[in-house]
Tab-separated table of C-alpha atoms in Angstrom:
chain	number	residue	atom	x	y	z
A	1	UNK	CA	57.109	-43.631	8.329
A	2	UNK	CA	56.576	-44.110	4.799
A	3	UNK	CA	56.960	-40.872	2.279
A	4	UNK	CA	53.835	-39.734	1.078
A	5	UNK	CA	54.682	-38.292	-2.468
A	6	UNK	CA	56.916	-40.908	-5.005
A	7	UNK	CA	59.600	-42.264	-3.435
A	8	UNK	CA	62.440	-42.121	-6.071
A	9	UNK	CA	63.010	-38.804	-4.514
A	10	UNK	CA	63.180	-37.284	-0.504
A	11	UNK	CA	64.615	-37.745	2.671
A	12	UNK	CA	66.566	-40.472	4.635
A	13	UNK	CA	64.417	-39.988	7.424
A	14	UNK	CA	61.415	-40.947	5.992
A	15	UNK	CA	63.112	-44.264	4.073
A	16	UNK	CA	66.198	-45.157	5.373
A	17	UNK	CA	69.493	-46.465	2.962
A	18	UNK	CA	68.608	-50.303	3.407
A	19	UNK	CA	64.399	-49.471	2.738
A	20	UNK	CA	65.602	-47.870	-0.417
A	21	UNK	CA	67.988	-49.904	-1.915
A	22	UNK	CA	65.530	-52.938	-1.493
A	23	UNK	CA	62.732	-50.964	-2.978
A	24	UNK	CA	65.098	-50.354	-6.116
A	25	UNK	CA	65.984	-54.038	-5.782
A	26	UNK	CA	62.192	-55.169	-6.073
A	27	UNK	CA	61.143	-52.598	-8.472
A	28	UNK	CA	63.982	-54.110	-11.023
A	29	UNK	CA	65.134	-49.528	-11.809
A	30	UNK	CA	67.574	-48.550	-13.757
A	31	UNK	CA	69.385	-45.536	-13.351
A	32	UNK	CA	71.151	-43.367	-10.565
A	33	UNK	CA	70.883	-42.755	-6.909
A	34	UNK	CA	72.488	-39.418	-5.665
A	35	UNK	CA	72.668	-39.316	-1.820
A	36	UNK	CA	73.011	-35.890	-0.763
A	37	UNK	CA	76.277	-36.370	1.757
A	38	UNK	CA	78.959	-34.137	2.135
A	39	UNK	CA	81.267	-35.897	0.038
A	40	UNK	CA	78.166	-36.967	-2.484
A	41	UNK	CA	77.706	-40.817	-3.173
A	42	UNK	CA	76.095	-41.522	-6.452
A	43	UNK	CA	75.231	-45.509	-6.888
A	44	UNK	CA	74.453	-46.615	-10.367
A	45	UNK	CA	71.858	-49.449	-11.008
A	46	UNK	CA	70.901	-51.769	-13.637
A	47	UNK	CA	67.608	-53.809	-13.186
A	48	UNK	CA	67.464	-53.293	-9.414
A	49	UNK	CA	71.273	-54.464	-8.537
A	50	UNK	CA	73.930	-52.476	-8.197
A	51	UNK	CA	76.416	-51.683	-11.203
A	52	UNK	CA	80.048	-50.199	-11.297
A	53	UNK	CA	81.516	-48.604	-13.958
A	54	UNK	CA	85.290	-48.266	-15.017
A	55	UNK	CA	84.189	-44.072	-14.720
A	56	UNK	CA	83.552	-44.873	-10.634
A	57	UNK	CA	87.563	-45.484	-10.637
A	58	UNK	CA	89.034	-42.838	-13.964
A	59	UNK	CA	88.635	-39.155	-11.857
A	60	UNK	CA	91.240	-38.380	-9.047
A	61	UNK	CA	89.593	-39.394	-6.125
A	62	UNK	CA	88.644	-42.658	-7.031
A	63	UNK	CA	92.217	-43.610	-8.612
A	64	UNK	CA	93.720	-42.075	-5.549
A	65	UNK	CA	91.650	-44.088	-3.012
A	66	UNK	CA	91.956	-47.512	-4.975
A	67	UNK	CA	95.811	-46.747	-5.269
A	68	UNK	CA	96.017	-46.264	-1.530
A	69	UNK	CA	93.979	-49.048	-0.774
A	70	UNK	CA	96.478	-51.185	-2.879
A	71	UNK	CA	99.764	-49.792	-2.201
A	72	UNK	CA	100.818	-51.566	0.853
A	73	UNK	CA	100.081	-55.155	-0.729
A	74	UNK	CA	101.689	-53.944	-4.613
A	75	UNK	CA	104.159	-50.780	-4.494
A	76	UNK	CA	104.161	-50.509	-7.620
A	77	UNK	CA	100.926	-49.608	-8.281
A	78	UNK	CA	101.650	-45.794	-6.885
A	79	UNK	CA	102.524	-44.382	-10.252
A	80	UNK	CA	99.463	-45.663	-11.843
A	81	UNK	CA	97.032	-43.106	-13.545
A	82	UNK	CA	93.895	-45.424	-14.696
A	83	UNK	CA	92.696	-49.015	-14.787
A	84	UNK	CA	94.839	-50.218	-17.602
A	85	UNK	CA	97.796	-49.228	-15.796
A	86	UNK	CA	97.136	-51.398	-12.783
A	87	UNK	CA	97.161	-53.692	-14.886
A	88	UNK	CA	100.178	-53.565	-16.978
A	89	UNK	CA	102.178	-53.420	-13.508
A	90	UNK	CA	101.604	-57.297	-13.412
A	91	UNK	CA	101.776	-57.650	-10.018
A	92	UNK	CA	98.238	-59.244	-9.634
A	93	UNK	CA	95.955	-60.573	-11.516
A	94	UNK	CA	92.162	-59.328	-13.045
A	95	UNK	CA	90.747	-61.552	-10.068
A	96	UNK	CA	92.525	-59.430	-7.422
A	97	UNK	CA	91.978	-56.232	-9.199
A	98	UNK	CA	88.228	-56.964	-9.253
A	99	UNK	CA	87.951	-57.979	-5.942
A	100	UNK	CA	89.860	-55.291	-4.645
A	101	UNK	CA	87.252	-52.600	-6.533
A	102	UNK	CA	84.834	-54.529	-5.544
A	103	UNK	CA	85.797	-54.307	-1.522
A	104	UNK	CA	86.174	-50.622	-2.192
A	105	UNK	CA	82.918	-49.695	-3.505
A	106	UNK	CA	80.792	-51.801	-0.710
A	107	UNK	CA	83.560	-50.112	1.953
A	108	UNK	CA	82.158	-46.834	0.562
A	109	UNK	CA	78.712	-47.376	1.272
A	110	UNK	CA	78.845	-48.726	4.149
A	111	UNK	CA	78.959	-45.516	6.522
A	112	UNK	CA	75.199	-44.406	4.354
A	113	UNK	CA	73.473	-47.644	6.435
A	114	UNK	CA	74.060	-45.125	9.778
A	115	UNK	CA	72.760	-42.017	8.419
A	116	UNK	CA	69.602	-40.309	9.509
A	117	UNK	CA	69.140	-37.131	7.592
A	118	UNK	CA	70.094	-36.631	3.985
A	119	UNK	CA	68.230	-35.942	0.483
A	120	UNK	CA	68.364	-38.456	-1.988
A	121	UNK	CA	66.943	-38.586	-5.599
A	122	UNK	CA	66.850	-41.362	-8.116
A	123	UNK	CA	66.705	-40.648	-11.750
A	124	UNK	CA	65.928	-43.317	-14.424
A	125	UNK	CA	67.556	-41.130	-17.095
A	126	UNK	CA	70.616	-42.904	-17.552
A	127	UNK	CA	71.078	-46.710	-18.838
A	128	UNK	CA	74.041	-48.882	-19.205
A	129	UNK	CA	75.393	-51.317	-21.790
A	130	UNK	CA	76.998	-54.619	-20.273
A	131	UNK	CA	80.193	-53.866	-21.529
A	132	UNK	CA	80.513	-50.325	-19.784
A	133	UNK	CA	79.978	-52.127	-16.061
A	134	UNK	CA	83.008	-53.714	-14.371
A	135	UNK	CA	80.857	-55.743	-12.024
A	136	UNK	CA	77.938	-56.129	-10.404
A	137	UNK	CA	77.076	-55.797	-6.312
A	138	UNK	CA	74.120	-58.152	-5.304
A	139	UNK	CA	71.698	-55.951	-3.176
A	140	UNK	CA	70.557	-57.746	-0.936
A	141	UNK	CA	73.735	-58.934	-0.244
A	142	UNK	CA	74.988	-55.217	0.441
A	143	UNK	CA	71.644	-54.572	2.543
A	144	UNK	CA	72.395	-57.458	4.829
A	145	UNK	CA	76.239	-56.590	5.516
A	146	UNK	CA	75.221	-53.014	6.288
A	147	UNK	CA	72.913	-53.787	8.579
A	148	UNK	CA	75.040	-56.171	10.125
A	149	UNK	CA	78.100	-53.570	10.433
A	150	UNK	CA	75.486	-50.847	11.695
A	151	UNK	CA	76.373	-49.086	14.721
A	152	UNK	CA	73.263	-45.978	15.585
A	153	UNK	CA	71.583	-48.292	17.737
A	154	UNK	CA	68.933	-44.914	17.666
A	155	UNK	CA	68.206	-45.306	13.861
A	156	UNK	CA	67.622	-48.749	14.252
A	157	UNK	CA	65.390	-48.785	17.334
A	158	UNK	CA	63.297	-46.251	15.673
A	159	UNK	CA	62.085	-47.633	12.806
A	160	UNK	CA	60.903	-50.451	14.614
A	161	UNK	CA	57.424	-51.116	16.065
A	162	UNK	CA	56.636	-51.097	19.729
A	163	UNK	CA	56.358	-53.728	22.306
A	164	UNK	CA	52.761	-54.405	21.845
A	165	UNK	CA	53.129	-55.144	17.695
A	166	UNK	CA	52.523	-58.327	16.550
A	167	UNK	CA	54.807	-59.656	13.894
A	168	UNK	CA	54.296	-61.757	10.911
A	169	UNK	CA	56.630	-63.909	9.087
A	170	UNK	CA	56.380	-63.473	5.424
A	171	UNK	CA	57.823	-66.055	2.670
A	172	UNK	CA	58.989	-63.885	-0.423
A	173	UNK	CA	60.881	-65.807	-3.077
A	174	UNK	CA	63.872	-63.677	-2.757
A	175	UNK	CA	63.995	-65.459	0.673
A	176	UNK	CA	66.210	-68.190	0.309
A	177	UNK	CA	68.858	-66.256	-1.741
A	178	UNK	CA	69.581	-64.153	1.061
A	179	UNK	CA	72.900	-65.174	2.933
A	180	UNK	CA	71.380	-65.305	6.297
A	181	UNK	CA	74.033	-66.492	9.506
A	182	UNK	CA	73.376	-69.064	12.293
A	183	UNK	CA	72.243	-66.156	14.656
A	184	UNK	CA	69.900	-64.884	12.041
A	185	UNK	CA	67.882	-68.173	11.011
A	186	UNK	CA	67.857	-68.392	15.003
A	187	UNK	CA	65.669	-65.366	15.410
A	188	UNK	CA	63.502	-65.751	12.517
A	189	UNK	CA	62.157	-69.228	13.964
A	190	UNK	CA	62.250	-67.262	17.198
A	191	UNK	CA	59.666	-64.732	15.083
A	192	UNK	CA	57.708	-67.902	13.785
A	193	UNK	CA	57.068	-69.144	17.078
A	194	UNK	CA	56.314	-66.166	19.518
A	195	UNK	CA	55.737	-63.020	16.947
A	196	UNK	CA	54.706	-60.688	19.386
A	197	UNK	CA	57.618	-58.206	19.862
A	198	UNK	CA	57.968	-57.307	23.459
A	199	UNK	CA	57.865	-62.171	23.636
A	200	UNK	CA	60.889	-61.910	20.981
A	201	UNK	CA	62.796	-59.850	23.131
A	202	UNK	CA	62.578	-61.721	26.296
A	203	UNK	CA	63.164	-64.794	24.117
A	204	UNK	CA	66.171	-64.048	22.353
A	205	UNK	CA	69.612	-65.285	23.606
A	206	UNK	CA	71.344	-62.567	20.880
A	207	UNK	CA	70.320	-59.915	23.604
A	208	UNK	CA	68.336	-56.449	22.959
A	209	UNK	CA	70.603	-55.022	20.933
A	210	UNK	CA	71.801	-57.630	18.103
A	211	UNK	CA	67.702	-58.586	18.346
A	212	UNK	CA	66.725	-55.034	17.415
A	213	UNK	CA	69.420	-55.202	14.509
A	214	UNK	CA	68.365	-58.394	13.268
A	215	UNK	CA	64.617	-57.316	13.376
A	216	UNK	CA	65.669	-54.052	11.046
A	217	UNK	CA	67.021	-56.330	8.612
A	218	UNK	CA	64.334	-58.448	8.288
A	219	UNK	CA	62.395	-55.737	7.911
A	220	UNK	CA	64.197	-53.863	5.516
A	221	UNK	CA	64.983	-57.078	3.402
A	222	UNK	CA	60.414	-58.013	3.412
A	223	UNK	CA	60.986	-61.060	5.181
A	224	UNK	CA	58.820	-59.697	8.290
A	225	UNK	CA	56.044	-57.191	8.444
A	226	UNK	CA	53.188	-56.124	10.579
A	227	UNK	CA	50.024	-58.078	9.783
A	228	UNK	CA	47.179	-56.357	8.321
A	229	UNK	CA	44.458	-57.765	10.306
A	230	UNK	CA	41.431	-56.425	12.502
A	231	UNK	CA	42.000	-56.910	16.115
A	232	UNK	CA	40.195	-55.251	18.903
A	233	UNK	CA	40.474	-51.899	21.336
A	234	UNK	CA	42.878	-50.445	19.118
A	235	UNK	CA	43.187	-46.783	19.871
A	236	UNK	CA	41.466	-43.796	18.804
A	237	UNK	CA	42.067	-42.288	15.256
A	238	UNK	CA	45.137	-39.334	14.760
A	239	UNK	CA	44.318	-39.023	11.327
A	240	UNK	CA	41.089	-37.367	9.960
A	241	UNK	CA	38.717	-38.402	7.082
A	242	UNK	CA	39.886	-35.144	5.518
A	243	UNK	CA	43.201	-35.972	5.653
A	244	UNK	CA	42.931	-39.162	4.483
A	245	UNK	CA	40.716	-37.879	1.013
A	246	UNK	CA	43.478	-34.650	0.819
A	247	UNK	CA	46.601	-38.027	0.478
A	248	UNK	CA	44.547	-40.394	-1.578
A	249	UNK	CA	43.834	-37.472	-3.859
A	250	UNK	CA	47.417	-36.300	-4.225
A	251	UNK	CA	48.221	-39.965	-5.120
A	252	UNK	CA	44.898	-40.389	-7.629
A	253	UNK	CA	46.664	-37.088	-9.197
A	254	UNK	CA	49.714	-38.994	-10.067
A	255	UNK	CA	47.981	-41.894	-10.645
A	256	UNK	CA	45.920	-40.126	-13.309
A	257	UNK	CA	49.549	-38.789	-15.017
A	258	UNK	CA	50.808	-42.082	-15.590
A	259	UNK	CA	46.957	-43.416	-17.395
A	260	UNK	CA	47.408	-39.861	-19.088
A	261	UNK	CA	51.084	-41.183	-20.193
A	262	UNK	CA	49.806	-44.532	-21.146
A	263	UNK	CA	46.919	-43.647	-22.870
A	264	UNK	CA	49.261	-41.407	-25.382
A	265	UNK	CA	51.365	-44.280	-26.292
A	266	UNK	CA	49.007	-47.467	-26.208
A	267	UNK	CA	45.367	-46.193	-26.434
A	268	UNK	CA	42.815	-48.027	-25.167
A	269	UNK	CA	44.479	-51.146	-23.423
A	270	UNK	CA	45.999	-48.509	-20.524
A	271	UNK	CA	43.106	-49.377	-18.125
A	272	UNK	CA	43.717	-53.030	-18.452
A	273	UNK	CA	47.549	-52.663	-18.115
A	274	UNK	CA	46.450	-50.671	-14.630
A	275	UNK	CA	44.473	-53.136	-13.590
A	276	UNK	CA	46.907	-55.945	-14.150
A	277	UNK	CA	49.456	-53.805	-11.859
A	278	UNK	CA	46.915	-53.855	-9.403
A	279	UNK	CA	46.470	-58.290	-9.714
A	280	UNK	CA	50.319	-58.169	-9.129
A	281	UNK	CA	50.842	-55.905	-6.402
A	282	UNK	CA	48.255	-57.304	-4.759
A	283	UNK	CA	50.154	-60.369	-2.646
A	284	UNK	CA	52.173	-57.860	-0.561
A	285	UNK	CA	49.070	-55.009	0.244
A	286	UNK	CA	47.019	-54.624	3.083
A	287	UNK	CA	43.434	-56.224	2.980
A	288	UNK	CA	42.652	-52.388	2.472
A	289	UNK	CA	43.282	-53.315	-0.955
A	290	UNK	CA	42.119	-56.231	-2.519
A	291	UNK	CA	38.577	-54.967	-3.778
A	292	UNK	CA	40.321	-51.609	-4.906
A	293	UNK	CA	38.813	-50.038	-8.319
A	294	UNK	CA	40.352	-47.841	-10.703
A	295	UNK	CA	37.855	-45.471	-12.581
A	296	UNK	CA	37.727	-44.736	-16.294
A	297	UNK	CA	40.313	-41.988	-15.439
A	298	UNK	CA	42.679	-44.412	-14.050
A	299	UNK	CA	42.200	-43.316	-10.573
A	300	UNK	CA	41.358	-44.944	-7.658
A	301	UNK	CA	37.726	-45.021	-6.705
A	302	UNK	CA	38.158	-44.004	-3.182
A	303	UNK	CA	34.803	-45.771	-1.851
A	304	UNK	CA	36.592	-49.040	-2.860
A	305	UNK	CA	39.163	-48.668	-0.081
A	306	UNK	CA	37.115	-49.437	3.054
A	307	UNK	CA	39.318	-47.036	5.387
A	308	UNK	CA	36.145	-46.439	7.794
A	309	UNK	CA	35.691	-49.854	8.725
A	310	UNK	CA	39.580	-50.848	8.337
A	311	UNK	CA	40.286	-50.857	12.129
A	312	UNK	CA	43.227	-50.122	12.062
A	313	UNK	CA	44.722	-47.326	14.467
A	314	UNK	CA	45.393	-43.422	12.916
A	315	UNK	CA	49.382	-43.401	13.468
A	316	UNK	CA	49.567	-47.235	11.397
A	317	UNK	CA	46.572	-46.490	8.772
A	318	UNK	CA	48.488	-43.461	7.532
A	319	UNK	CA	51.539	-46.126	7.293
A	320	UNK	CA	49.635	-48.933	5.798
A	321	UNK	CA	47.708	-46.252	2.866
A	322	UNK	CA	50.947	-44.354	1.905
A	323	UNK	CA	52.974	-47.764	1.900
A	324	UNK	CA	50.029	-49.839	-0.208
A	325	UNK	CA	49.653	-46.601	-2.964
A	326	UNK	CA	53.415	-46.392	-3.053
A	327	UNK	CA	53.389	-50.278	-4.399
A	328	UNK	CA	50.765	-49.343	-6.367
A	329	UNK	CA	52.423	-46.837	-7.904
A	330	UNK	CA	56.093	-48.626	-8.274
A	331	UNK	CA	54.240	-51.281	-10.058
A	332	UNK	CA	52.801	-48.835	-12.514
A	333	UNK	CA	56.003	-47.238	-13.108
A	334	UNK	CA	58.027	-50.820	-13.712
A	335	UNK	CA	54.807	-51.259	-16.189
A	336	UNK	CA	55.557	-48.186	-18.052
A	337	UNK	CA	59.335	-49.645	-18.374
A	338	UNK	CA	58.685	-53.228	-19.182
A	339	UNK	CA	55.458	-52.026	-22.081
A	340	UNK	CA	57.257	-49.394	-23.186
A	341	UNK	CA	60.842	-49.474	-22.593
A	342	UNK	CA	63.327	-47.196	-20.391
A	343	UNK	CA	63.046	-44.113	-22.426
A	344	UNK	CA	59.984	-43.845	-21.556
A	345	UNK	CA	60.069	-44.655	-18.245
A	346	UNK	CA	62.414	-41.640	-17.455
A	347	UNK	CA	60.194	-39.216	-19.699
A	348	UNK	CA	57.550	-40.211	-17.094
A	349	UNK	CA	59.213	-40.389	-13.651
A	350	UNK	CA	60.891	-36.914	-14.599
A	351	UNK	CA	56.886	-35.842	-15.470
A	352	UNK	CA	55.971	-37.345	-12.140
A	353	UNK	CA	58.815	-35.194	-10.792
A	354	UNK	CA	57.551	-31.606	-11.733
A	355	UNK	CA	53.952	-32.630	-10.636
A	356	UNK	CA	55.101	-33.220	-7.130
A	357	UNK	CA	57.962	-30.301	-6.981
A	358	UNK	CA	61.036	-32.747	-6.476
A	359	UNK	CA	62.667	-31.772	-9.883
């Protein structure tokens, strides 16, 4: 299920690790994710990939774990109080050193792919210089190795839909750069060819397990998703017309906030930068929205969503409105930053913040 309020900040249960990091991924953020674990992970970004800086490794715990995770290939490394003294050791070389940190950091966020419950928050606050980051983790790199190393079989299996959903293949242009294995390409032809879920399963060789994992990755990674179509004796609606005004007005209140924002800094060209966040988040939303309106207000005219006559089931039209306004509203935000630079964009999200009562 897809969070109703903005998703920078809330609850693994509603978007899971590998949802979020490729939502930061598309949405090209800067700042800092803060997973509220036990031991606290913070993950710092830099135009939607994942950035390490030399500070990840200077406080005790980090020296500590990269010495340990050394020591038994380079002794002399135990004595060792920061960075530059790895190095003057000169028992390996920057490559090893880098690739070592490297291994570390992914090895670290691995065990966050399993997790069910926890708070999380983003904040766009904090910006990096190249020369402060070590190195660089490609996202969608880390999304797919997590999901392949997953192990709660229960997390996976429920964010996935039922026997009866149809599948559609989708062709983003991020798809190629993924590094997808034999077994992988296997099942997405698989997907091509029979698309309805409960036919995938009883044609898969990879067995229900691996299929269900590979299935959650395409997911999470937007090379799959449910198709938005009208088909016929869906079942009855869970989800009111009241309830359905009460979200899209709690997301026209935002969305009025950020025209407010705009309209401060540019004037009278806000509505048209709106409205040109709407042309490009238009390829990945639901027919719901392709004649959708914004008033002089910068809201959405609600009569231009045609949720009456959408067809679409209560339980998945709650998913397919709070997942097409969410896109909606990411694009506005990456507007803000791109127009007016990432200053402003954290003046804004932090805004956004005490409107909604995350911050």
């Amino acid at each position: 299920m897809y969070m109703e309020h903005v998703w920078l900040s809330g609850n693994l249960s509603d978007l899971s690790f590998p949802f979020l990091l490729f939502r930061l991924w598309k949405n090209r953020l800067s700042g800092t994710l803060e997973i509220g674990t036990e031991a606290g992970h913070a993950m710092d970004f830099k135009n939607g990939d994942l950035c390490v800086r030399a500070q990840r490794f200077s406080d005790g715990d980090g020296m500590f774990r990269l010495k340990e995770q050394m020591a038994g290939k380079y002794p002399g490394v135990k004595h060792a109080e920061s960075l530059q003294d790895l190095m003057e050791t000169g028992t390996f070389t920057p490559e090893e050193m880098w690739d070592t940190l490297q291994t570390l950091t992914a090895e670290d966020l691995i065990p966050l792919f399993d997790l069910a419950d926890a708070e999380y928050a983003f904040n766009s606050e904090h910006g990096w210089d190249e020369h402060e980051i070590l190195f660089y983790i490609p996202v969608l790199d880390l999304i797919l190795d997590g999901i392949r190393r997953m192990t709660n079989a229960a997390l996976i299996a429920e964010h996935l839909p039922g026997q009866e959903a149809t599948l559609k293949p989708l062709f983003p242009e991020h798809l190629k750069r993924i590094p997808w294995n034999p077994p992988e390409i296997y099942l997405y032809h698989v997907i091509k060819e029979e698309q309805r879920m409960e036919n995938i399963f009883a044609s898969s060789h990879l067995g229900q397990r691996e299929t269900q994992k590979n299935l959650y990755a395409f997911f999470a990674l937007g090379v799959v998703g449910l198709p938005h179509t009208n088909t016929k004796n869906y079942e009855p609606l869970e989800i009111s017309q009241a309830d359905i005004y009460h979200l899209m007005e709690n997301f026209n209140h935002i969305f009025e906030s950020i025209f407010k924002y705009i309209s401060k800094e540019i004037g009278p060209a806000s509505l048209n930068v709106l409205e040109k966040c709407l042309e490009d988040a238009k390829p990945s939303l639901s027919p719901l929205f392709q004649n959708l309106l914004f008033d002089p207000d910068g809201r959405i005219e609600i009569n231009s969503v045609p949720i009456t006559s959408a067809g679409i089931p209560g339980r998945q039209l709650r998913q397919v409105l709070v997942q097409g306004l969410n896109e909606i509203l990411a694009a506005e935000i990456l507007a803000v930053k791109k127009i007016l630079g990432n200053t402003h964009e954290a003046v804004l999200i932090k805004n956004l913040g005490k409107i909604i009562g995350w911050n």
